[in-house]
mmCIF file of C-alpha atoms and ligand atoms in Angstrom:
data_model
loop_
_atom_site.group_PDB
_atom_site.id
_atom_site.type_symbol
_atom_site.label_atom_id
_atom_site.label_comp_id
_atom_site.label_asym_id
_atom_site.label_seq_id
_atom_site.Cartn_x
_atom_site.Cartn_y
_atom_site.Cartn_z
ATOM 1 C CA UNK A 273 23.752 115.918 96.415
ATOM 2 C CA UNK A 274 26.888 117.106 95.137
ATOM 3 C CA UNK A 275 25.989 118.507 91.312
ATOM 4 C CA UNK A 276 28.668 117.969 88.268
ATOM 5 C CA UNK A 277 29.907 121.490 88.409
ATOM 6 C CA UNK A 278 31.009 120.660 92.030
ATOM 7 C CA UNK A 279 32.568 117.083 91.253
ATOM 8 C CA UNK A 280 34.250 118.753 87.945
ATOM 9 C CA UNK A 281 35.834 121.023 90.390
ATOM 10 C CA UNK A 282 37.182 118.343 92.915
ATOM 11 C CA UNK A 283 38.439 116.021 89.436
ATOM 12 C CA UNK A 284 40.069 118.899 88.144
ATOM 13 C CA UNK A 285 42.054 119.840 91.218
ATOM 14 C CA UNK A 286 42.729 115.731 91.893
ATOM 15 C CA UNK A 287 44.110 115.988 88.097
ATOM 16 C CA UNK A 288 46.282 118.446 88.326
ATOM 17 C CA UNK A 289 47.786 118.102 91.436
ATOM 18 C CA UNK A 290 48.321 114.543 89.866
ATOM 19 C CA UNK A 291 49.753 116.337 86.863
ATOM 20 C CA UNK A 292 52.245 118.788 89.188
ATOM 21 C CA UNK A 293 53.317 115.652 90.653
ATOM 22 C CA UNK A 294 54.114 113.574 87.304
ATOM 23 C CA UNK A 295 55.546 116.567 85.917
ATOM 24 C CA UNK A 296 58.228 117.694 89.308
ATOM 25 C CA UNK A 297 59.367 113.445 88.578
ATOM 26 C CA UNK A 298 60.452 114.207 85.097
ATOM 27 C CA UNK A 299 61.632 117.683 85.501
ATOM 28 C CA UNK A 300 64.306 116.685 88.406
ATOM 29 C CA UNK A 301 65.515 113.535 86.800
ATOM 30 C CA UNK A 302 66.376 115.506 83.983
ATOM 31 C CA UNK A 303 68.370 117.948 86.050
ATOM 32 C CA UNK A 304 70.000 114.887 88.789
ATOM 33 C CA UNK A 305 70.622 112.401 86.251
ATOM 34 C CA UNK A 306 72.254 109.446 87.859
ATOM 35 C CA UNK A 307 75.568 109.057 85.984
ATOM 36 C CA UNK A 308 75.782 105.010 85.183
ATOM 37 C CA UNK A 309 79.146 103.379 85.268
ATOM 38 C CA UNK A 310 79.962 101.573 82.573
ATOM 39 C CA UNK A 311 81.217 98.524 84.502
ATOM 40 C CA UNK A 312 79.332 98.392 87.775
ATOM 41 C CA UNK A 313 81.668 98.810 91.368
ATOM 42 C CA UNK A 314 84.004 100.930 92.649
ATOM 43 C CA UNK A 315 87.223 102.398 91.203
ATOM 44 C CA UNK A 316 90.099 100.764 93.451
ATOM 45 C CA UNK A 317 93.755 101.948 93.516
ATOM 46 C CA UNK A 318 95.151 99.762 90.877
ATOM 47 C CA UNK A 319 98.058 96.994 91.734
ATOM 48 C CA UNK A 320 100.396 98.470 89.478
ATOM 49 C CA UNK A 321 100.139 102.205 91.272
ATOM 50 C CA UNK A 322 100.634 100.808 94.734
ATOM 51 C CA UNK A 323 103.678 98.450 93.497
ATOM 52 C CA UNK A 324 105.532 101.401 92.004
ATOM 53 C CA UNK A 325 105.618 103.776 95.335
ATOM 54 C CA UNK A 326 108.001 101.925 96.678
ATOM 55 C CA UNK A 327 110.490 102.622 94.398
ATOM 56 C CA UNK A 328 111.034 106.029 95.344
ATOM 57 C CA UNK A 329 113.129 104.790 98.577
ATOM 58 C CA UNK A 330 114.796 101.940 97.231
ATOM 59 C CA UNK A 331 118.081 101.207 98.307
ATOM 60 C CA UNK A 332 120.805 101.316 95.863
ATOM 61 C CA UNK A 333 122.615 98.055 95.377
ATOM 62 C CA UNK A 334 125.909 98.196 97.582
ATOM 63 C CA UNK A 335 127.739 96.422 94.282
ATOM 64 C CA UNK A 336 127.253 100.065 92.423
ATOM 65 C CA UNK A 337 128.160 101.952 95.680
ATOM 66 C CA UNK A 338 131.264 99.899 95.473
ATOM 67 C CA UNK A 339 132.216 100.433 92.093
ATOM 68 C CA UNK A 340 132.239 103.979 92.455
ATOM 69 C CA UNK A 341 134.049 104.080 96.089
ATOM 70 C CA UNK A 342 137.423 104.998 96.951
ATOM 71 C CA UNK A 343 139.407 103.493 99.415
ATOM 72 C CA UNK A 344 141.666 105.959 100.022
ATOM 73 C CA UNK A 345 139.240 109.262 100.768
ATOM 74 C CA UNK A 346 137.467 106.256 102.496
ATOM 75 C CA UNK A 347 140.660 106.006 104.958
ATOM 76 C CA UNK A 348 140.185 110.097 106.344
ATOM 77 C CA UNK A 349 136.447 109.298 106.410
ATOM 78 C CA UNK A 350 136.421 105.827 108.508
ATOM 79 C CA UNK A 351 138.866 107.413 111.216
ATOM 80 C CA UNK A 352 136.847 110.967 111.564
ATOM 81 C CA UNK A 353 133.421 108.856 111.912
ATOM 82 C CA UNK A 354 133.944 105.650 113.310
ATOM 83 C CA UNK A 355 137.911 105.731 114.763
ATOM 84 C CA UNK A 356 137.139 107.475 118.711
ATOM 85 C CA UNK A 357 135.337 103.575 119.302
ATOM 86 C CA UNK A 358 137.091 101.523 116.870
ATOM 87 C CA UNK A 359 140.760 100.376 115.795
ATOM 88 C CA UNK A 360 141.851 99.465 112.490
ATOM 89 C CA UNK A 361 145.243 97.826 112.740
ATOM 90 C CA UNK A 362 146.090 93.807 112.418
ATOM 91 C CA UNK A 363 145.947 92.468 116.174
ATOM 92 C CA UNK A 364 144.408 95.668 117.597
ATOM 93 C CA UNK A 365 142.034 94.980 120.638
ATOM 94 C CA UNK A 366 138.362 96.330 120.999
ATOM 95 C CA UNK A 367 137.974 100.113 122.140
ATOM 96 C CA UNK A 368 134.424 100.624 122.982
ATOM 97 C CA UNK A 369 133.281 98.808 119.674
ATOM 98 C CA UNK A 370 135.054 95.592 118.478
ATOM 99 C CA UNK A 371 138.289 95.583 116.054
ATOM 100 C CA UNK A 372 137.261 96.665 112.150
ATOM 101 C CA UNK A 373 140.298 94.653 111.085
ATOM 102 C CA UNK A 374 139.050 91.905 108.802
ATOM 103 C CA UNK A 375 135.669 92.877 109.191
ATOM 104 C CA UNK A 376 134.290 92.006 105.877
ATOM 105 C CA UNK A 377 133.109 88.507 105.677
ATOM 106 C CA UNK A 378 133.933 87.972 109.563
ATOM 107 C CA UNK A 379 131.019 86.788 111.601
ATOM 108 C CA UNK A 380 128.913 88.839 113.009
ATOM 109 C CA UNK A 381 129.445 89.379 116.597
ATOM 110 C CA UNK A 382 132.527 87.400 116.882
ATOM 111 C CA UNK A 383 135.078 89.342 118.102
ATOM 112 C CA UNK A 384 136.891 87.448 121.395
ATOM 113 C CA UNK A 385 135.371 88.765 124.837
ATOM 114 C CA UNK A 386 133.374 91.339 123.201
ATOM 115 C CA UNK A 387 129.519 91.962 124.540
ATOM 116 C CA UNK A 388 127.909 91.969 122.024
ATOM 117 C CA UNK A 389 124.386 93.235 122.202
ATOM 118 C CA UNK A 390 121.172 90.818 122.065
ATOM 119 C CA UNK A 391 120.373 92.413 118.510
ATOM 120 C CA UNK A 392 123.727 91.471 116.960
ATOM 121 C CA UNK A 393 123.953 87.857 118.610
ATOM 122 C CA UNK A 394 120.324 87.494 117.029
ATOM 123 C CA UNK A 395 121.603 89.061 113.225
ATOM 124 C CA UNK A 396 124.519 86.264 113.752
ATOM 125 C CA UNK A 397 121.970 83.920 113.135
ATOM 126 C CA UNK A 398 120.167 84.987 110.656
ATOM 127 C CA UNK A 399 122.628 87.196 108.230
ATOM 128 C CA UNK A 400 125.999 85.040 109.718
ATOM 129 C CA UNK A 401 128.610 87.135 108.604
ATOM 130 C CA UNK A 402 130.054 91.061 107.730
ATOM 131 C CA UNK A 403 128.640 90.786 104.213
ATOM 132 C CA UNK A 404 129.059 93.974 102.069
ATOM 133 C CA UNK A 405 125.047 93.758 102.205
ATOM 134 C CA UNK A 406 124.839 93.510 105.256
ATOM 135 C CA UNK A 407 127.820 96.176 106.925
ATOM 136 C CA UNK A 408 125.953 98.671 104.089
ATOM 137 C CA UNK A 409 122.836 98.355 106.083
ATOM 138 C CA UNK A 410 124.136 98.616 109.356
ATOM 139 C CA UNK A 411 126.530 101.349 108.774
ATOM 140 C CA UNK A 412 123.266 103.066 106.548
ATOM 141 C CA UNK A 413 121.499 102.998 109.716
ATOM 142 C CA UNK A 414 122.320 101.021 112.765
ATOM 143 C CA UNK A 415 119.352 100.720 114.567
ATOM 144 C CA UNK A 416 117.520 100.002 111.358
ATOM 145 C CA UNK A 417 119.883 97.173 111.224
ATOM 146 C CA UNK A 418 119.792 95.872 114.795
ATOM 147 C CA UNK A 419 117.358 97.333 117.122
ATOM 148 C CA UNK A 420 118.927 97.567 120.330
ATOM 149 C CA UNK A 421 122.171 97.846 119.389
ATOM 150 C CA UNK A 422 124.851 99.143 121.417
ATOM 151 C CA UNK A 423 126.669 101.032 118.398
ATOM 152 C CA UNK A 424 125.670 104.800 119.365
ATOM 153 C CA UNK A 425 126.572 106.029 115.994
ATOM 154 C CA UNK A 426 123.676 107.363 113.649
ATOM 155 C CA UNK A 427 124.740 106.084 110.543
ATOM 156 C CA UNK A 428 125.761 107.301 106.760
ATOM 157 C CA UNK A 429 123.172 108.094 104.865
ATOM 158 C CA UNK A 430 125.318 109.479 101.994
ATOM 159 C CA UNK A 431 125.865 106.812 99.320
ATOM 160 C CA UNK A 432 129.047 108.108 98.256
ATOM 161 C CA UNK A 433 130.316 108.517 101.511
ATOM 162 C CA UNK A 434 129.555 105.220 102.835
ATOM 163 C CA UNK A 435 130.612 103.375 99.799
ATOM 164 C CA UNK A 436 134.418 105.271 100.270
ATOM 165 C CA UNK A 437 133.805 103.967 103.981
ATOM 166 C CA UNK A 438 132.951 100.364 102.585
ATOM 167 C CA UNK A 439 135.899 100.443 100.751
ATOM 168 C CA UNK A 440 138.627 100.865 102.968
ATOM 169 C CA UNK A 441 137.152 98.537 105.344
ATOM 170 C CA UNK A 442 137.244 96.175 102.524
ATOM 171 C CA UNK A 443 141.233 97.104 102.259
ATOM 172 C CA UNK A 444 141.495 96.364 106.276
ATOM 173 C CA UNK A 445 142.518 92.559 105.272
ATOM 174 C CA UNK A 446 145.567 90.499 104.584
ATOM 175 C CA UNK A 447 143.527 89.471 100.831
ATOM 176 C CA UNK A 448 140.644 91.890 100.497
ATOM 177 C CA UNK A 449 137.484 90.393 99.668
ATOM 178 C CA UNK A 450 136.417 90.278 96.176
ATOM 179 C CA UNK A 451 134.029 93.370 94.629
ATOM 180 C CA UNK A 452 130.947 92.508 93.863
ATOM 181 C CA UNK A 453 129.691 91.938 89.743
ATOM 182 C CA UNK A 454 127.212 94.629 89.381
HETATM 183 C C1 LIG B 228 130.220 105.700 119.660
HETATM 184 C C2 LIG B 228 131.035 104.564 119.364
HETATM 185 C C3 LIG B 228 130.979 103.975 117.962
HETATM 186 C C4 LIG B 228 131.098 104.621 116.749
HETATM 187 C C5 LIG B 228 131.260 106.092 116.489
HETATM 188 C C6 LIG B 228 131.058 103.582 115.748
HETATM 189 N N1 LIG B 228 130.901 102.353 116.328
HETATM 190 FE FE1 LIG B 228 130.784 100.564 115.395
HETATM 191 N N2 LIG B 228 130.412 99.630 117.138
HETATM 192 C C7 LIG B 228 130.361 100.254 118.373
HETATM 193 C C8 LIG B 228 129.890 99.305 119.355
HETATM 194 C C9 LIG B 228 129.675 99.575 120.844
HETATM 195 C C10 LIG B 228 129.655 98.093 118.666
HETATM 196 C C11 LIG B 228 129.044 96.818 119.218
HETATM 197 C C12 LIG B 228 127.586 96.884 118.810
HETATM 198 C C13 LIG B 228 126.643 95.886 119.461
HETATM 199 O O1 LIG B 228 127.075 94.988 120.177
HETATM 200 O O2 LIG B 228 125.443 96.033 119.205
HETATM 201 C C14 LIG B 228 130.028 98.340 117.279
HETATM 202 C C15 LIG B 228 129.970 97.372 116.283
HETATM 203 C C16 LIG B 228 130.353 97.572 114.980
HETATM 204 C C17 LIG B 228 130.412 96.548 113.971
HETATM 205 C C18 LIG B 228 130.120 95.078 114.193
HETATM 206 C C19 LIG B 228 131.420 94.393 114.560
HETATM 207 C C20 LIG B 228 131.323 92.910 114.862
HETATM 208 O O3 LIG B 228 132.320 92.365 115.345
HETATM 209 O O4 LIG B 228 130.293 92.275 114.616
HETATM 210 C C21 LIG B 228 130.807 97.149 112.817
HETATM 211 C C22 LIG B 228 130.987 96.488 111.468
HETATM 212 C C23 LIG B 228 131.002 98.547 113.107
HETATM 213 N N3 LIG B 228 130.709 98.771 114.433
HETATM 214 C C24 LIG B 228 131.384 99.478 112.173
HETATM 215 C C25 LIG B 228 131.458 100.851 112.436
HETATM 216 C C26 LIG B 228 131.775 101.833 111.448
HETATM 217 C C27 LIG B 228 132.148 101.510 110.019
HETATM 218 C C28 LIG B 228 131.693 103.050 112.061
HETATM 219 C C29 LIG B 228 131.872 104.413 111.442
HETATM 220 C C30 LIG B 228 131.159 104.684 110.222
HETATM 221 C C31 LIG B 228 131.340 102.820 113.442
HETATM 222 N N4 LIG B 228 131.212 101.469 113.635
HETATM 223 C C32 LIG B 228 131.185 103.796 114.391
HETATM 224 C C33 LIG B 228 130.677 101.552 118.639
HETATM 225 C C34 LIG B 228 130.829 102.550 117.683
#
Protein backbone atom coordinates (compact mmCIF):
# COMPACT_ATOMS: atom_id res chain seq x y z
CA UNK A 1 0.00 0.00 0.00
CA UNK A 2 1.16 3.23 -1.04
CA UNK A 3 0.88 5.59 2.40
CA UNK A 4 -0.26 9.50 2.10
CA UNK A 5 3.22 10.80 2.44
CA UNK A 6 3.98 8.83 -0.81
CA UNK A 7 0.69 9.87 -2.79
CA UNK A 8 1.30 13.65 -1.40
CA UNK A 9 4.54 13.34 -3.14
CA UNK A 10 3.25 12.02 -6.60
CA UNK A 11 0.07 15.00 -6.29
CA UNK A 12 2.51 17.49 -5.61
CA UNK A 13 4.83 16.78 -8.51
CA UNK A 14 1.44 16.10 -10.92
CA UNK A 15 0.52 19.80 -9.55
CA UNK A 16 3.23 21.50 -10.32
CA UNK A 17 4.31 20.25 -13.37
CA UNK A 18 0.58 21.17 -14.14
CA UNK A 19 1.36 24.58 -12.71
CA UNK A 20 4.88 24.99 -14.96
CA UNK A 21 2.74 24.17 -17.76
CA UNK A 22 -0.25 26.78 -17.11
CA UNK A 23 2.22 29.23 -16.20
CA UNK A 24 4.96 28.80 -19.70
CA UNK A 25 1.00 29.42 -21.66
CA UNK A 26 0.61 32.77 -20.09
CA UNK A 27 4.14 33.84 -19.87
CA UNK A 28 4.75 33.42 -23.88
CA UNK A 29 1.49 34.89 -24.96
CA UNK A 30 2.41 37.80 -23.17
CA UNK A 31 5.74 38.07 -24.91
CA UNK A 32 4.23 36.73 -28.84
CA UNK A 33 1.13 38.57 -28.70
CA UNK A 34 -0.70 38.06 -31.91
CA UNK A 35 -1.17 41.59 -33.31
CA UNK A 36 -5.13 41.67 -34.49
CA UNK A 37 -6.01 43.63 -37.55
CA UNK A 38 -8.51 45.83 -37.20
CA UNK A 39 -10.38 44.82 -40.38
CA UNK A 40 -9.62 41.17 -41.03
CA UNK A 41 -7.52 40.25 -44.67
CA UNK A 42 -4.71 41.26 -46.31
CA UNK A 43 -3.34 44.72 -47.20
CA UNK A 44 -3.52 44.80 -51.19
CA UNK A 45 -1.79 47.43 -53.40
CA UNK A 46 -4.51 49.92 -53.64
CA UNK A 47 -6.23 50.84 -57.25
CA UNK A 48 -5.30 54.28 -57.03
CA UNK A 49 -1.27 53.41 -56.52
CA UNK A 50 -1.20 51.05 -59.45
CA UNK A 51 -3.28 53.63 -61.77
CA UNK A 52 -0.81 56.42 -61.10
CA UNK A 53 2.59 54.48 -62.26
CA UNK A 54 1.80 54.84 -65.45
CA UNK A 55 2.03 58.27 -65.61
CA UNK A 56 5.59 58.51 -65.29
CA UNK A 57 6.00 57.42 -69.17
CA UNK A 58 3.19 59.06 -70.62
CA UNK A 59 3.48 60.41 -73.87
CA UNK A 60 3.15 64.03 -74.32
CA UNK A 61 0.30 65.09 -76.54
CA UNK A 62 1.81 65.77 -80.14
CA UNK A 63 -0.71 69.09 -80.15
CA UNK A 64 1.86 70.67 -77.34
CA UNK A 65 4.93 69.26 -79.22
CA UNK A 66 3.52 71.19 -82.07
CA UNK A 67 2.93 74.34 -80.55
CA UNK A 68 6.31 74.66 -79.46
CA UNK A 69 8.04 73.30 -82.87
CA UNK A 70 9.78 75.12 -85.45
CA UNK A 71 9.65 74.47 -88.89
CA UNK A 72 12.51 75.96 -89.94
CA UNK A 73 15.39 74.30 -87.42
CA UNK A 74 12.97 71.38 -88.30
CA UNK A 75 14.19 71.75 -92.14
CA UNK A 76 18.36 71.08 -91.10
CA UNK A 77 17.01 68.37 -88.77
CA UNK A 78 14.60 66.30 -91.29
CA UNK A 79 17.46 66.27 -94.05
CA UNK A 80 20.49 65.22 -91.50
CA UNK A 81 18.10 62.30 -90.05
CA UNK A 82 15.77 61.15 -92.44
CA UNK A 83 17.06 62.81 -96.10
CA UNK A 84 19.96 59.74 -97.25
CA UNK A 85 16.30 57.47 -97.77
CA UNK A 86 13.84 60.08 -98.34
CA UNK A 87 13.03 63.16 -100.74
CA UNK A 88 11.17 66.12 -99.90
CA UNK A 89 10.35 67.99 -103.07
CA UNK A 90 6.70 68.16 -104.98
CA UNK A 91 6.83 65.16 -107.61
CA UNK A 92 10.01 63.60 -106.17
CA UNK A 93 10.09 59.70 -106.54
CA UNK A 94 10.82 57.16 -103.63
CA UNK A 95 14.63 56.68 -102.62
CA UNK A 96 14.80 53.75 -100.40
CA UNK A 97 11.73 55.05 -98.30
CA UNK A 98 8.65 56.60 -100.05
CA UNK A 99 8.31 60.53 -100.92
CA UNK A 100 7.70 62.80 -97.46
CA UNK A 101 5.99 65.31 -99.74
CA UNK A 102 2.43 65.66 -98.52
CA UNK A 103 2.88 63.24 -95.98
CA UNK A 104 0.63 64.54 -93.35
CA UNK A 105 -2.85 63.32 -93.69
CA UNK A 106 -1.77 61.01 -96.79
CA UNK A 107 -2.61 57.39 -96.36
CA UNK A 108 -0.58 55.27 -94.93
CA UNK A 109 1.32 53.15 -97.24
CA UNK A 110 0.14 54.73 -100.35
CA UNK A 111 2.80 55.89 -102.17
CA UNK A 112 2.59 54.47 -106.12
CA UNK A 113 4.79 51.18 -106.59
CA UNK A 114 6.20 51.40 -103.24
CA UNK A 115 6.60 47.92 -101.05
CA UNK A 116 5.41 48.63 -98.41
CA UNK A 117 6.02 46.31 -95.53
CA UNK A 118 3.21 43.84 -94.05
CA UNK A 119 3.23 46.10 -90.78
CA UNK A 120 2.38 49.34 -92.60
CA UNK A 121 -0.28 47.74 -95.09
CA UNK A 122 -1.82 46.34 -91.69
CA UNK A 123 -1.56 50.19 -89.76
CA UNK A 124 -3.42 51.35 -93.20
CA UNK A 125 -6.23 49.68 -91.89
CA UNK A 126 -6.47 50.40 -88.73
CA UNK A 127 -4.92 54.16 -88.22
CA UNK A 128 -5.76 55.05 -92.31
CA UNK A 129 -3.81 57.95 -92.73
CA UNK A 130 -0.29 60.18 -91.78
CA UNK A 131 -2.07 61.70 -88.79
CA UNK A 132 0.13 64.02 -86.63
CA UNK A 133 -0.71 61.17 -83.93
CA UNK A 134 0.15 58.80 -85.68
CA UNK A 135 3.71 60.05 -87.81
CA UNK A 136 4.63 61.21 -83.86
CA UNK A 137 4.54 57.62 -82.94
CA UNK A 138 6.20 56.20 -85.72
CA UNK A 139 8.90 58.67 -86.06
CA UNK A 140 9.09 58.32 -81.77
CA UNK A 141 9.88 54.84 -82.42
CA UNK A 142 9.33 52.90 -85.55
CA UNK A 143 9.21 49.55 -84.62
CA UNK A 144 7.06 50.49 -81.67
CA UNK A 145 4.83 51.74 -84.33
CA UNK A 146 4.93 48.91 -86.87
CA UNK A 147 6.70 45.82 -85.97
CA UNK A 148 8.36 44.63 -88.91
CA UNK A 149 8.83 47.55 -90.56
CA UNK A 150 11.22 48.13 -93.19
CA UNK A 151 12.15 51.82 -91.99
CA UNK A 152 15.78 51.05 -90.45
CA UNK A 153 15.83 54.28 -88.64
CA UNK A 154 15.69 54.20 -84.68
CA UNK A 155 13.57 56.94 -84.07
CA UNK A 156 13.47 60.54 -82.10
CA UNK A 157 13.06 60.26 -78.83
CA UNK A 158 13.64 64.00 -78.14
CA UNK A 159 10.32 65.86 -77.94
CA UNK A 160 11.66 68.99 -79.09
CA UNK A 161 13.44 67.59 -81.78
CA UNK A 162 10.78 65.60 -83.25
CA UNK A 163 8.17 68.20 -82.89
CA UNK A 164 10.73 70.75 -85.17
CA UNK A 165 10.79 67.47 -87.43
CA UNK A 166 6.83 67.31 -87.33
CA UNK A 167 6.74 70.64 -88.31
CA UNK A 168 8.41 70.98 -91.42
CA UNK A 169 6.90 67.90 -92.64
CA UNK A 170 3.72 69.61 -91.91
CA UNK A 171 5.16 72.66 -94.26
CA UNK A 172 6.00 69.84 -97.10
CA UNK A 173 2.33 70.65 -98.65
CA UNK A 174 0.72 72.89 -101.19
CA UNK A 175 -1.95 74.03 -97.88
CA UNK A 176 -0.36 72.69 -94.73
CA UNK A 177 -2.57 70.90 -92.54
CA UNK A 178 -4.14 72.66 -89.75
CA UNK A 179 -2.29 72.63 -85.97
CA UNK A 180 -3.89 70.95 -83.64
CA UNK A 181 -6.13 72.96 -80.51
CA UNK A 182 -4.23 71.96 -77.53
C1 LIG B 1 17.50 54.08 -93.54
C2 LIG B 1 16.49 54.66 -94.37
C3 LIG B 1 15.43 55.53 -93.71
C4 LIG B 1 15.60 56.59 -92.84
C5 LIG B 1 16.87 57.12 -92.25
C6 LIG B 1 14.27 57.11 -92.60
N1 LIG B 1 13.33 56.39 -93.29
FE1 LIG B 1 11.34 56.70 -93.32
N2 LIG B 1 11.06 55.05 -94.44
C7 LIG B 1 12.07 54.23 -94.90
C8 LIG B 1 11.48 53.05 -95.50
C9 LIG B 1 12.24 51.88 -96.13
C10 LIG B 1 10.08 53.20 -95.38
C11 LIG B 1 9.01 52.18 -95.74
C12 LIG B 1 8.67 51.50 -94.44
C13 LIG B 1 7.83 50.23 -94.52
O1 LIG B 1 7.35 49.87 -95.59
O2 LIG B 1 7.67 49.62 -93.46
C14 LIG B 1 9.86 54.48 -94.73
C15 LIG B 1 8.60 55.00 -94.45
C16 LIG B 1 8.37 56.23 -93.88
C17 LIG B 1 7.08 56.83 -93.70
C18 LIG B 1 5.76 56.24 -94.17
C19 LIG B 1 5.50 56.75 -95.57
C20 LIG B 1 4.23 56.23 -96.24
O3 LIG B 1 4.08 56.48 -97.44
O4 LIG B 1 3.39 55.61 -95.59
C21 LIG B 1 7.27 58.02 -93.08
C22 LIG B 1 6.21 59.00 -92.65
C23 LIG B 1 8.69 58.16 -92.87
N3 LIG B 1 9.33 57.05 -93.36
C24 LIG B 1 9.27 59.24 -92.24
C25 LIG B 1 10.63 59.32 -91.94
C26 LIG B 1 11.22 60.40 -91.21
C27 LIG B 1 10.47 61.63 -90.75
C28 LIG B 1 12.54 60.10 -91.06
C29 LIG B 1 13.60 60.88 -90.32
C30 LIG B 1 13.27 61.31 -88.98
C31 LIG B 1 12.78 58.83 -91.72
N4 LIG B 1 11.59 58.39 -92.24
C32 LIG B 1 13.99 58.20 -91.81
C33 LIG B 1 13.41 54.46 -94.80
C34 LIG B 1 14.00 55.41 -93.97
Amino acid sequence: MMDSFEFNKIAGAVLSVLLFVMGLGIFSSAIFHAQQPKTPGYDLPSAEVAAAAPAAVAIVPVAQILASADPAKGAGATKAACGACHNFEQGSGSKAGPTLYGIVNRPIASAAGFAYSSSLQEKAKTDKEWSFEALNAFILNPKGYASNTKMAYGGEKNDGRRGDILAYLRSLASSPAPLLAK
